[in-house]
Rosetta silent file (secondary structure, phi, psi, omega in degrees, C-alpha in Angstrom):
SEQUENCE: MNLNTLTRELIDIPSLTGDEAAVASFLVQYLKRLDYRVELQPVVDGRSNLIATTAGTPSVFLSTHMDTVPTYVPSSEDDKYIYGRGACDAKGIIAGQIVAAETLRAEGTEIGLLFTVDEEAGSLGAKAANDHPLARSCEYLINGEPTDNILATGSKGSLRLRIKTEGRAGHSAYPERGRSAIDILLDVLGDLRNWDWPSSEKFGETTCNIGTINGGTRPNVIAAEAEAELQIRLVTAGTQIKERLELLVAGRAKVEYLSMAEPVDLLAVEGFETAAVRFTTDVPYLTNWGTPLLIGPGSIMDAHTDHERVSKRELTAAVDIYAGLVRTLIARSEQ
SCORE:     score description
SCORE:     0.000 S_00000001
   1 L     0.000  117.985 -178.577  256.363   19.346  194.015 S_00000001
   2 L   -94.585  117.573 -175.381  252.577   19.441  194.490 S_00000001
   3 H   -61.938  -46.382 -178.034  250.825   20.960  191.493 S_00000001
   4 H   -66.653  -38.983  179.427  247.619   21.906  193.311 S_00000001
   5 H   -64.615  -44.251  179.587  249.493   23.426  196.253 S_00000001
   6 H   -63.081  -40.596  178.020  251.668   25.545  193.972 S_00000001
   7 H   -59.136  -46.547 -179.037  248.596   26.730  192.065 S_00000001
   8 H   -67.176  -37.210  177.748  246.888   27.846  195.278 S_00000001
   9 H   -61.720  -40.864  178.950  250.040   29.549  196.567 S_00000001
  10 H   -67.725  -42.220  178.302  250.241   31.583  193.359 S_00000001
  11 H   -59.598  -38.206 -174.870  246.540   32.481  193.442 S_00000001
  12 L   -76.838    0.282  171.637  246.888   33.707  197.019 S_00000001
  13 L  -102.810  106.330 -179.790  249.465   36.302  195.963 S_00000001
  14 L   -58.359  135.202  179.581  247.485   39.239  194.498 S_00000001
  15 L  -147.493   53.190  175.714  248.962   40.313  191.152 S_00000001
  16 E   -59.575  150.182 -178.620  246.503   42.656  189.491 S_00000001
  17 L   -50.023  125.994 -176.678  247.923   44.264  186.363 S_00000001
  18 L   101.508  -13.968 -176.416  250.473   46.854  187.481 S_00000001
  19 L  -134.035   54.489 -175.329  251.178   45.092  190.775 S_00000001
  20 L   -93.461    0.091 -170.487  252.972   41.904  189.751 S_00000001
  21 H   -61.116  -39.868 -175.528  256.091   42.372  191.913 S_00000001
  22 H   -67.070  -43.654 -179.680  255.060   40.082  194.775 S_00000001
  23 H   -70.724  -33.350  175.703  254.258   37.083  192.606 S_00000001
  24 H   -63.958  -42.225  179.053  257.427   37.649  190.573 S_00000001
  25 H   -62.488  -41.939  177.475  259.464   37.692  193.794 S_00000001
  26 H   -59.839  -45.781 -176.939  257.831   34.440  194.934 S_00000001
  27 H   -68.409  -35.304  176.668  258.622   32.776  191.602 S_00000001
  28 H   -58.445  -50.743 -178.605  262.219   34.001  191.640 S_00000001
  29 H   -65.273  -40.528 -178.826  262.834   32.355  195.001 S_00000001
  30 H   -62.775  -47.232 -176.546  260.890   29.227  194.075 S_00000001
  31 H   -73.923  -32.178  175.732  262.783   28.683  190.823 S_00000001
  32 H   -64.409  -36.653  177.114  266.177   29.479  192.341 S_00000001
  33 H   -64.104  -24.011  176.786  265.580   26.727  194.895 S_00000001
  34 L   -91.896    8.453  175.999  265.126   24.429  191.900 S_00000001
  35 L    70.289   32.230  169.844  268.507   25.605  190.509 S_00000001
  36 L   -84.205  152.359  167.197  267.202   27.661  187.614 S_00000001
  37 E   -86.388  117.547 -170.768  269.090   30.657  186.356 S_00000001
  38 E  -118.124  133.384  178.287  266.545   33.418  186.942 S_00000001
  39 E  -127.591  135.866  169.414  266.487   36.918  185.518 S_00000001
  40 E   -99.551  116.469 -179.389  264.066   39.749  186.177 S_00000001
  41 E   -94.022  114.333 -179.783  263.838   41.838  183.005 S_00000001
  42 E   -59.313  138.651  178.498  262.783   45.434  183.779 S_00000001
  43 E  -116.353  -65.773 -179.169  259.695   46.570  181.870 S_00000001
  44 E  -166.462  142.532  172.764  258.266   49.778  183.376 S_00000001
  45 L    52.026   42.384  177.738  257.693   51.391  186.798 S_00000001
  46 L    78.834    4.182  179.170  259.505   48.667  188.733 S_00000001
  47 E   -93.384  141.822 -173.814  257.616   45.874  186.975 S_00000001
  48 E  -140.076  143.428  166.585  259.630   43.012  185.522 S_00000001
  49 E   -74.893  159.681  175.353  259.257   39.920  183.385 S_00000001
  50 E  -117.207  127.934  177.659  260.730   36.690  184.707 S_00000001
  51 E  -125.751  123.177 -177.786  262.988   34.561  182.510 S_00000001
  52 E  -127.550  137.056 -179.504  264.306   31.256  183.847 S_00000001
  53 E  -135.559  156.639  171.058  266.558   28.759  182.104 S_00000001
  54 L   -91.931 -159.008  179.711  268.287   25.486  182.810 S_00000001
  55 L   -64.761  150.920  177.047  271.776   24.721  181.529 S_00000001
  56 L    75.154 -159.791 -179.638  272.649   25.874  178.040 S_00000001
  57 L  -119.412  102.532 -175.637  270.371   27.864  175.733 S_00000001
  58 L   -63.044  144.653  176.244  266.919   26.264  175.462 S_00000001
  59 L   -94.722  -11.199  178.403  265.305   26.050  172.034 S_00000001
  60 E  -128.752  133.127  176.359  261.804   25.776  173.522 S_00000001
  61 E  -120.399  140.916  167.930  260.233   28.104  176.092 S_00000001
  62 E   -96.707  136.319 -172.917  257.021   27.733  178.052 S_00000001
  63 E  -144.558  147.324  168.315  255.371   31.098  178.612 S_00000001
  64 E  -162.824 -166.671 -175.323  252.366   32.802  180.156 S_00000001
  65 E  -117.408  154.221 -178.128  251.579   35.934  182.186 S_00000001
  66 L   -94.619  -20.858 -175.080  251.733   36.758  185.892 S_00000001
  67 L   -84.195  158.003  177.305  249.107   39.520  186.034 S_00000001
  68 E  -130.919  164.788  173.030  245.383   39.072  186.580 S_00000001
  69 L   -79.557  161.431  171.221  242.279   41.173  186.121 S_00000001
  70 L   -69.945  160.931   -7.260  240.506   42.706  189.142 S_00000001
  71 L  -101.035  165.404 -179.755  239.260   41.841  191.638 S_00000001
  72 L   -65.331  133.458  175.497  241.386   39.633  193.858 S_00000001
  73 L  -130.520  117.654 -178.186  239.702   36.363  194.842 S_00000001
  74 L   -66.939  164.978 -175.678  241.608   34.061  197.256 S_00000001
  75 L   -79.468  153.299  169.780  242.022   30.382  196.505 S_00000001
  76 E  -155.506  171.751  179.734  239.776   27.541  197.559 S_00000001
  77 E  -156.250  158.757  168.871  239.186   24.034  196.309 S_00000001
  78 L  -131.900 -162.342 -175.278  236.888   21.047  196.295 S_00000001
  79 L   -64.574  -28.873 -171.937  237.312   17.532  194.925 S_00000001
  80 L  -108.243  -28.993 -169.340  237.209   18.668  191.272 S_00000001
  81 E  -132.692  154.429  164.274  238.303   22.292  191.038 S_00000001
  82 E  -108.080  132.929 -175.851  240.667   24.958  192.313 S_00000001
  83 E  -114.567  161.203  174.463  239.000   28.381  192.520 S_00000001
  84 L   130.298  164.485 -178.527  240.279   31.953  192.769 S_00000001
  85 L   -66.531  120.967 -177.509  241.571   34.843  190.685 S_00000001
  86 L    95.323    0.710 -178.086  244.064   33.468  188.222 S_00000001
  87 H   -52.495  -46.196  176.828  243.045   29.832  188.686 S_00000001
  88 H  -110.508  -10.066 -172.414  242.895   29.381  184.922 S_00000001
  89 H  -141.117   75.625    7.945  244.191   32.795  183.788 S_00000001
  90 H  -144.131   34.128 -177.528  247.000   32.139  184.406 S_00000001
  91 H   -67.894  -40.427  176.563  248.321   31.030  187.829 S_00000001
  92 H   -61.748  -36.592  178.696  247.343   27.401  187.267 S_00000001
  93 H   -66.848  -41.831  175.769  249.141   27.534  183.929 S_00000001
  94 H   -55.934  -48.808 -178.776  252.311   28.891  185.572 S_00000001
  95 H   -61.148  -45.137 -179.763  252.237   25.991  188.030 S_00000001
  96 H   -62.587  -38.187  179.745  251.590   23.457  185.268 S_00000001
  97 H   -69.596  -37.704  178.067  254.440   24.802  183.163 S_00000001
  98 H   -64.904  -44.953  179.617  256.890   24.689  186.065 S_00000001
  99 H   -64.501  -39.522  176.754  255.967   21.078  186.875 S_00000001
 100 H   -63.268  -41.008  178.784  256.255   20.168  183.185 S_00000001
 101 H   -61.411  -39.389  178.338  259.665   21.833  183.033 S_00000001
 102 H   -67.127  -36.374  176.018  260.810   19.775  186.006 S_00000001
 103 H   -61.237  -43.736 -179.777  259.590   16.598  184.313 S_00000001
 104 H   -68.525  -40.036  178.629  261.640   17.478  181.249 S_00000001
 105 H   -60.441  -38.325  179.557  264.712   18.403  183.264 S_00000001
 106 H   -62.840  -22.727  178.135  264.618   14.991  184.925 S_00000001
 107 L   -92.215   -2.303 -179.448  264.928   13.536  181.417 S_00000001
 108 L    89.776   15.341 -178.614  267.891   15.775  180.603 S_00000001
 109 L   -93.682  128.249  176.274  265.940   18.215  178.406 S_00000001
 110 L   -76.835  138.702 -175.423  266.868   21.885  178.520 S_00000001
 111 L  -146.578  150.469  176.918  263.829   24.153  178.892 S_00000001
 112 E  -121.995  156.384  178.531  263.113   27.837  179.409 S_00000001
 113 E  -127.102  135.009  176.836  260.332   29.728  181.168 S_00000001
 114 E  -131.142  114.898  178.945  259.060   33.213  180.309 S_00000001
 115 E  -118.886  121.086 -171.253  256.474   34.864  182.567 S_00000001
 116 E  -104.919  164.798  171.344  255.361   38.350  181.567 S_00000001
 117 L  -103.788  160.202  165.594  253.611   41.333  183.125 S_00000001
 118 L    73.386   15.084 -179.986  250.756   43.426  181.711 S_00000001
 119 L   -62.631  -33.403 -176.739  249.132   40.835  179.428 S_00000001
 120 L   -78.382   -0.407  178.248  245.679   41.855  180.667 S_00000001
 121 L  -121.080  -95.564 -175.406  246.281   45.467  179.596 S_00000001
 122 L  -114.165   11.097 -179.226  248.683   46.439  176.797 S_00000001
 123 L    57.000   38.513  177.131  251.189   43.522  176.809 S_00000001
 124 H   -60.481  -35.704  179.361  254.041   45.824  177.832 S_00000001
 125 H   -64.306  -45.387  179.301  255.877   42.828  179.234 S_00000001
 126 H   -63.352  -39.938  179.956  255.702   40.876  175.987 S_00000001
 127 H   -63.054  -38.899  177.239  256.867   43.895  174.003 S_00000001
 128 H   -70.308  -41.419 -179.007  259.910   44.216  176.270 S_00000001
 129 H   -61.982  -28.890 -177.489  260.587   40.471  176.205 S_00000001
 130 L   -63.853  -19.168  178.495  260.678   40.521  172.415 S_00000001
 131 L   -96.443    2.667 -178.168  263.987   42.405  172.597 S_00000001
 132 L   -70.664  141.953 -178.518  265.611   39.955  175.013 S_00000001
 133 H   -56.747  -30.895 -178.778  268.781   38.269  173.669 S_00000001
 134 H   -70.213  -18.365 -175.924  267.366   34.779  174.297 S_00000001
 135 H   -58.730  -42.191 -174.519  264.481   35.412  171.913 S_00000001
 136 H   -70.127  -19.724  179.372  266.574   34.858  168.785 S_00000001
 137 H   -93.378   -6.395 -178.957  267.795   31.461  169.990 S_00000001
 138 L   -85.090  128.458  178.700  264.289   30.196  170.780 S_00000001
 139 L   -91.622  -34.901 -177.624  262.771   27.994  168.060 S_00000001
 140 E  -138.225  135.437  175.940  259.354   27.391  169.635 S_00000001
 141 E  -118.538  117.013  178.039  257.325   29.330  172.195 S_00000001
 142 E   -98.685  103.154 -177.712  254.460   27.467  173.866 S_00000001
 143 E   -88.952  141.743 -177.647  252.201   30.161  175.290 S_00000001
 144 L  -107.467  122.042  170.211  249.695   29.266  177.977 S_00000001
 145 L  -144.496  160.020 -177.729  246.107   30.521  178.074 S_00000001
 146 L   -69.767  103.608 -179.815  242.891   28.688  179.027 S_00000001
 147 L  -121.544   17.766 -175.689  241.991   26.702  175.886 S_00000001
 148 L    61.281   29.605 -178.736  240.508   23.589  177.578 S_00000001
 149 L    62.157   24.391  175.158  243.838   21.903  176.779 S_00000001
 150 L  -102.115  133.316 -178.081  243.049   22.192  173.058 S_00000001
 151 E   -73.707  121.492 -177.459  245.868   23.369  170.813 S_00000001
 152 E   -78.896  133.958  176.609  244.850   26.663  169.198 S_00000001
 153 E   -90.352   -9.921  178.911  245.387   27.001  165.445 S_00000001
 154 E  -179.854  161.221  177.284  244.942   30.753  165.626 S_00000001
 155 E  -136.031  147.171  177.134  243.711   33.610  167.771 S_00000001
 156 L   -63.738  158.700  172.448  241.785   36.765  166.976 S_00000001
 157 E   -87.639 -176.306 -177.656  243.495   40.113  167.032 S_00000001
 158 E  -146.486  136.471  173.406  242.573   43.040  169.234 S_00000001
 159 E  -129.235  113.522  177.306  242.096   46.769  168.720 S_00000001
 160 E  -102.091  134.268 -177.788  241.590   48.893  171.833 S_00000001
 161 E  -148.555  161.137  176.361  240.501   52.486  171.322 S_00000001
 162 E  -121.819  131.162  176.983  239.008   55.520  173.012 S_00000001
 163 E  -109.630  124.215 -178.708  236.364   57.686  171.340 S_00000001
 164 E  -117.860  136.170  175.593  236.061   61.263  172.631 S_00000001
 165 E  -123.820  151.150  178.727  233.357   63.776  171.797 S_00000001
 166 E  -123.265  139.850  177.188  233.088   67.487  172.577 S_00000001
 167 L  -129.752 -150.456  177.921  229.942   69.572  172.980 S_00000001
 168 E  -136.688  121.746 -176.767  228.929   72.863  174.560 S_00000001
 169 L   -67.726  153.641  178.032  227.805   73.087  178.176 S_00000001
 170 E  -175.388  175.335  178.539  224.546   74.752  179.076 S_00000001
 171 E   -75.893  134.018 -174.965  221.464   74.601  181.291 S_00000001
 172 L   -66.476  -17.290  177.702  219.447   71.461  180.634 S_00000001
 173 L   -75.086  -15.468 -179.141  216.215   73.500  180.588 S_00000001
 174 L  -127.447   68.435 -174.111  217.463   75.260  177.445 S_00000001
 175 H   -60.436  -23.837 -179.694  218.935   72.479  175.285 S_00000001
 176 H   -69.150  -14.825 -178.506  218.987   74.753  172.242 S_00000001
 177 H   -90.787   -8.169 -179.928  221.718   76.824  173.956 S_00000001
 178 L  -129.035 -171.455  178.153  224.113   73.900  174.304 S_00000001
 179 E  -149.937  116.659 -171.522  225.239   70.795  172.477 S_00000001
 180 L   -79.929  120.291  174.706  225.449   67.471  174.287 S_00000001
 181 H   -65.929  -29.412  178.717  228.693   65.529  173.895 S_00000001
 182 H   -68.438  -42.015  177.211  226.842   62.497  175.231 S_00000001
 183 H   -60.022  -42.046  179.226  224.258   62.681  172.458 S_00000001
 184 H   -63.174  -44.846 -179.673  227.044   62.863  169.872 S_00000001
 185 H   -61.810  -42.677  179.810  228.832   59.914  171.465 S_00000001
 186 H   -63.102  -36.642  177.178  225.641   57.845  171.533 S_00000001
 187 H   -63.063  -44.899  179.560  225.080   58.542  167.835 S_00000001
 188 H   -63.242  -46.680 -179.133  228.601   57.362  166.996 S_00000001
 189 H   -64.897  -35.249  176.557  228.287   54.267  169.188 S_00000001
 190 H   -62.096  -41.385  177.311  224.900   53.504  167.669 S_00000001
 191 H   -64.755  -38.052  177.032  226.434   53.544  164.202 S_00000001
 192 H   -64.229  -41.443 -178.916  229.190   51.224  165.407 S_00000001
 193 H   -66.356  -29.248 -179.032  226.670   48.786  166.863 S_00000001
 194 L   -94.009    2.386 -177.537  224.775   48.685  163.576 S_00000001
 195 L   -70.452  142.364  175.502  227.896   48.336  161.459 S_00000001
 196 L   -85.445   88.667 -175.314  228.249   45.233  159.287 S_00000001
 197 L   -69.691  150.714  178.727  231.577   44.048  160.684 S_00000001
 198 L   -71.027  158.946  178.228  233.813   41.778  158.567 S_00000001
 199 E  -134.412  166.438  176.150  234.076   38.048  159.205 S_00000001
 200 E  -138.900  155.099 -178.711  236.460   35.262  158.281 S_00000001
 201 L   -65.057  -36.065 -175.662  236.034   31.538  157.760 S_00000001
 202 L   -78.619  -45.386 -170.871  238.688   30.698  160.350 S_00000001
 203 L  -102.238  -13.737 -178.618  237.909   33.170  163.138 S_00000001
 204 E    86.819 -142.138 -173.168  234.243   33.981  162.607 S_00000001
 205 E   -86.542  146.277  164.073  232.786   37.423  163.291 S_00000001
 206 L   -69.025  136.925  177.360  234.517   40.624  164.298 S_00000001
 207 E  -123.147  147.489 -179.398  233.106   41.664  167.672 S_00000001
 208 E  -128.216  119.856  178.669  233.033   45.105  169.282 S_00000001
 209 E  -109.225  122.025  173.213  232.620   45.572  173.021 S_00000001
 210 E   -84.569  102.537 -170.582  231.788   49.013  174.433 S_00000001
 211 E   -83.831  -40.903 -179.703  233.563   48.587  177.741 S_00000001
 212 E  -141.570  149.303  173.827  233.201   51.969  179.463 S_00000001
 213 E  -134.896  131.301  177.759  231.262   55.201  178.948 S_00000001
 214 E  -138.346  146.041  176.356  231.956   58.446  180.799 S_00000001
 215 E   170.484  157.611  177.067  230.663   61.985  180.371 S_00000001
 216 L    75.802  170.796 -179.176  228.917   64.987  181.842 S_00000001
 217 L  -123.687  -38.289 -178.688  228.948   66.416  185.331 S_00000001
 218 L  -149.929  157.504 -179.433  225.322   66.664  186.522 S_00000001
 219 L   -68.140  -19.124 -179.867  221.866   65.718  185.203 S_00000001
 220 L  -100.969   14.802  178.068  220.867   69.382  184.900 S_00000001
 221 E  -123.259  129.128  174.969  223.963   70.353  182.867 S_00000001
 222 E   -66.155  129.591 -172.550  224.383   69.654  179.149 S_00000001
 223 L   -69.504  128.018  177.376  227.505   67.525  178.816 S_00000001
 224 L   -88.747  -22.973 -178.365  230.508   69.290  177.310 S_00000001
 225 E  -141.962  149.606  174.951  232.646   66.135  177.099 S_00000001
 226 E  -156.092  155.822  178.019  232.110   62.387  176.811 S_00000001
 227 E  -155.432  157.779  176.396  234.188   59.350  175.989 S_00000001
 228 E  -140.920  146.145  173.623  233.963   55.584  175.596 S_00000001
 229 E  -110.713  136.166 -175.568  236.570   52.824  175.516 S_00000001
 230 E  -128.931  154.314  170.345  236.056   49.901  173.173 S_00000001
 231 E  -129.971  122.172 -179.841  237.766   46.625  172.383 S_00000001
 232 E  -106.374  128.821  177.043  237.354   45.132  168.940 S_00000001
 233 E   -91.589  112.611 -169.504  238.268   41.480  168.365 S_00000001
 234 E   -86.177  138.839  170.965  239.868   41.433  164.936 S_00000001
 235 L  -118.488   -5.858  177.239  239.502   38.735  162.295 S_00000001
 236 L  -130.887  179.646 -178.098  241.040   40.869  159.533 S_00000001
 237 L   -59.880  137.580 -179.107  243.914   43.351  159.337 S_00000001
 238 H   -63.159  -33.784  179.778  243.716   46.124  161.921 S_00000001
 239 H   -62.566  -34.898  177.933  244.523   48.812  159.372 S_00000001
 240 H   -62.811  -42.955  179.996  241.378   47.855  157.453 S_00000001
 241 H   -68.561  -40.189  178.630  239.233   48.347  160.551 S_00000001
 242 H   -59.563  -44.116 -179.647  240.934   51.661  161.378 S_00000001
 243 H   -61.296  -42.978 -179.175  240.184   53.011  157.920 S_00000001
 244 H   -70.679  -33.606  176.673  236.531   52.056  158.151 S_00000001
 245 H   -62.524  -44.195 -179.109  236.263   53.493  161.660 S_00000001
 246 H   -61.744  -38.884  177.777  237.526   56.861  160.499 S_00000001
 247 H   -66.390  -39.449 -179.021  234.906   56.895  157.719 S_00000001
 248 H   -68.982  -43.553 -179.130  232.144   55.962  160.146 S_00000001
 249 H   -66.093  -37.421  172.841  233.100   58.554  162.759 S_00000001
 250 L    50.902   43.834  174.921  233.290   61.165  159.997 S_00000001
 251 L    78.688   -0.259 -178.791  234.791   63.906  162.151 S_00000001
 252 L   -76.672  -17.467 -175.677  232.140   63.716  164.861 S_00000001
 253 L  -149.816  165.058  172.022  234.637   62.449  167.436 S_00000001
 254 E   -98.076  134.590  179.972  238.320   62.010  168.129 S_00000001
 255 E  -111.150  123.117  178.040  239.606   58.435  167.980 S_00000001
 256 E  -113.801  118.287 -179.545  242.617   57.461  170.107 S_00000001
 257 E   -87.839  124.609 -174.123  244.089   54.030  169.422 S_00000001
 258 E   -94.383  -39.041  176.908  245.419   52.429  172.601 S_00000001
 259 E  -164.872  156.228  177.541  246.790   49.114  171.318 S_00000001
 260 E  -147.991  134.051  173.346  246.516   46.775  168.379 S_00000001
 261 E  -131.995  130.761 -178.046  247.414   43.137  167.819 S_00000001
 262 L   -76.534  157.529  171.343  246.790   41.411  164.524 S_00000001
 263 L   -58.354  148.362 -172.960  245.103   37.995  164.217 S_00000001
 264 E  -127.063  132.901  168.639  247.681   35.218  164.533 S_00000001
 265 E   -89.200  137.260 -175.051  248.057   31.833  162.860 S_00000001
 266 L  -122.032  158.318 -176.229  249.540   29.259  165.234 S_00000001
 267 L   -73.097  128.172  171.706  251.335   25.960  164.791 S_00000001
 268 L   -98.299  142.321 -178.233  249.183   22.831  164.797 S_00000001
 269 L  -120.992  131.881 -178.840  250.862   19.569  165.800 S_00000001
 270 L   -58.975  135.904  179.342  249.681   16.161  164.645 S_00000001
 271 L    97.526   -5.981  179.465  248.029   14.144  167.380 S_00000001
 272 L  -114.413  135.593  175.523  246.656   17.147  169.284 S_00000001
 273 L   -63.499  140.358 -175.212  243.042   18.339  169.166 S_00000001
 274 E  -130.618  157.906  174.842  242.847   21.819  167.630 S_00000001
 275 E  -167.545  153.986  172.143  240.536   24.844  167.393 S_00000001
 276 E   -83.759  149.803  179.728  240.740   28.589  166.741 S_00000001
 277 E  -118.503  155.336 -174.398  240.140   30.891  169.720 S_00000001
 278 L   -90.009  -16.181 -173.678  238.445   34.280  169.878 S_00000001
 279 L   -92.145  173.767 -178.469  240.642   35.994  172.441 S_00000001
 280 L  -112.876  151.728 -176.156  244.004   37.746  172.151 S_00000001
 281 L  -131.468 -172.058  173.664  247.263   36.851  173.896 S_00000001
 282 L   -72.615  -15.984 -170.843  250.863   38.030  174.275 S_00000001
 283 H   -53.048  -43.344 -178.647  251.827   36.030  171.182 S_00000001
 284 H   -59.585  -19.248 -178.066  251.506   38.869  168.607 S_00000001
 285 H  -100.462    4.050 -177.485  254.146   40.805  170.556 S_00000001
 286 L  -117.569   42.149 -173.135  256.600   37.887  170.886 S_00000001
 287 L   -66.671  -21.540  179.874  257.473   37.492  167.222 S_00000001
 288 L   -83.196   -4.620 -174.554  261.205   37.045  167.895 S_00000001
 289 L   -95.338   35.006  174.693  260.604   33.980  170.069 S_00000001
 290 L    78.340 -162.532 -177.479  260.316   31.442  167.274 S_00000001
 291 E   -76.820  127.358 -176.086  257.200   29.613  166.122 S_00000001
 292 E   -89.839  145.948  169.059  254.273   30.145  168.518 S_00000001
 293 E  -128.922  158.234 -177.569  251.874   27.577  169.944 S_00000001
 294 E  -140.588  121.122  178.925  248.958   28.233  172.303 S_00000001
 295 L  -165.741  149.936  176.224  247.421   25.811  174.796 S_00000001
 296 L  -176.522  160.781  179.273  246.464   25.613  178.456 S_00000001
 297 L   -76.763  156.300  178.114  244.084   24.119  181.023 S_00000001
 298 L    95.072  163.711 -178.422  240.803   25.757  181.999 S_00000001
 299 L  -106.254  137.350  175.729  238.023   27.456  180.101 S_00000001
 300 L   -63.355  -21.360  178.383  238.100   31.037  178.855 S_00000001
 301 L   -69.537  -20.982  177.315  234.436   31.129  179.922 S_00000001
 302 L   -93.476  -20.962  179.786  235.599   30.939  183.559 S_00000001
 303 L   -65.675  147.040  176.752  238.381   33.523  183.166 S_00000001
 304 L    66.592   18.161  179.800  237.653   37.079  184.390 S_00000001
 305 L  -114.706  166.446  177.553  234.617   35.880  186.385 S_00000001
 306 L   -70.789  -19.108 -179.150  233.829   35.747  190.106 S_00000001
 307 L  -106.448   26.438 -177.640  233.735   31.944  189.874 S_00000001
 308 L   -50.099  136.770 -176.027  237.075   31.542  188.079 S_00000001
 309 E  -156.519  165.863  172.168  238.285   27.971  188.400 S_00000001
 310 E  -140.520  137.188  178.251  240.447   25.266  186.877 S_00000001
 311 E   -70.535  132.078  177.534  239.774   21.544  186.853 S_00000001
 312 H   -62.300  -35.364  178.409  242.347   19.538  188.790 S_00000001
 313 H   -64.273  -45.649  178.652  242.078   16.839  186.138 S_00000001
 314 H   -65.047  -38.224 -178.873  242.817   19.339  183.340 S_00000001
 315 H   -62.619  -44.537  178.012  245.648   20.876  185.326 S_00000001
 316 H   -64.767  -41.481  179.490  247.318   17.485  185.747 S_00000001
 317 H   -64.133  -33.812 -178.713  246.743   16.658  182.075 S_00000001
 318 H   -62.240  -34.678  178.255  248.323   19.978  181.064 S_00000001
 319 H   -58.675  -47.404  179.463  251.630   18.940  182.627 S_00000001
 320 H   -66.962  -36.474  179.587  251.778   15.903  180.339 S_00000001
 321 H   -64.978  -48.472  179.503  250.617   17.973  177.353 S_00000001
 322 H   -60.322  -45.634 -179.293  253.281   20.646  177.832 S_00000001
 323 H   -64.618  -40.774  179.694  256.014   18.044  178.321 S_00000001
 324 H   -65.185  -39.961  177.770  254.805   16.047  175.311 S_00000001
 325 H   -63.150  -43.321  179.589  254.720   19.116  173.093 S_00000001
 326 H   -61.296  -44.408  178.634  258.274   20.061  174.063 S_00000001
 327 H   -59.890  -45.178 -178.785  259.516   16.549  173.248 S_00000001
 328 H   -62.114  -43.735 -177.282  257.738   16.621  169.887 S_00000001
 329 H   -68.408  -39.751  177.693  259.084   20.056  168.971 S_00000001
 330 H   -64.723  -42.007  178.187  262.665   19.202  169.930 S_00000001
 331 H   -62.712  -38.738  179.163  262.458   16.008  167.886 S_00000001
 332 H   -64.148  -42.213 -177.834  261.116   18.018  164.940 S_00000001
 333 H   -70.476  -21.388 -179.309  263.983   20.528  165.105 S_00000001
 334 H   -87.453   -8.549 -178.871  266.530   17.687  165.190 S_00000001
 335 L   -72.749    0.000    0.000  265.225   16.076  161.993 S_00000001
């Protein structure tokens, strides 16, 4: 089994969020040829998680997601890196976890694999997986995201929301006859940008990204409607941020909450380099899958970019890291 070849094969199957079926089908066939028991767990609209197990009921699962952000970028490589959409987030991780699982199987260790859909949107796959019967028998879940092969001690939470404002349409030459929804929205967003967000010693600052803004119909028409979508990276409880948001908006806009994941503390293991990470993962939605860990090859700074890549050296090292972590965790549970 060639790790680099498998990574490139996975990258070359487009799997933008919502369209993961082709890569799931490839993995089903690939893992069945390796004699795994493979299940596709329905999630929504024909989309399915993939759960693969060896003999028995594994106490440790390796997990990551099959979907990627737009746009599709085919694979390529040079002496040091593999490039393409999903190289580090998370097709390379899927390949590394499969190779690690095979290493463990050769030693007689039972292992499970969980690959989800929709991580890059609302984690619908993780939410469905949390109800799977195997979840309660899993003691440790090693989730894969690009952490430079550093074991994460925690990850920030996430609050996605939409802010909508309403005005009154009119001719732009007579602004006193209308009321611009865009002006109202800009005032609200300005207050958010100037807000003194909370911080924590472990995770650092809360950050707020205004991702999209839409509104109006023409430059000579006062906008009757406007909206913006935001993503807030949480370092404190989401309910606290929601309460403060409502006070700040003060009735000027409607706030629609799209998803929320709380900050998560993760298991640190002696002998592994550790750090907290700023991004959010499927882990907050997989609470039934035992104690979570988070680690994977590649840099989050390369994820979601046109130059997405993963180091071949890191990818190879990740195989040993995943296998070593599983051995350590199994030994811990047997004590």
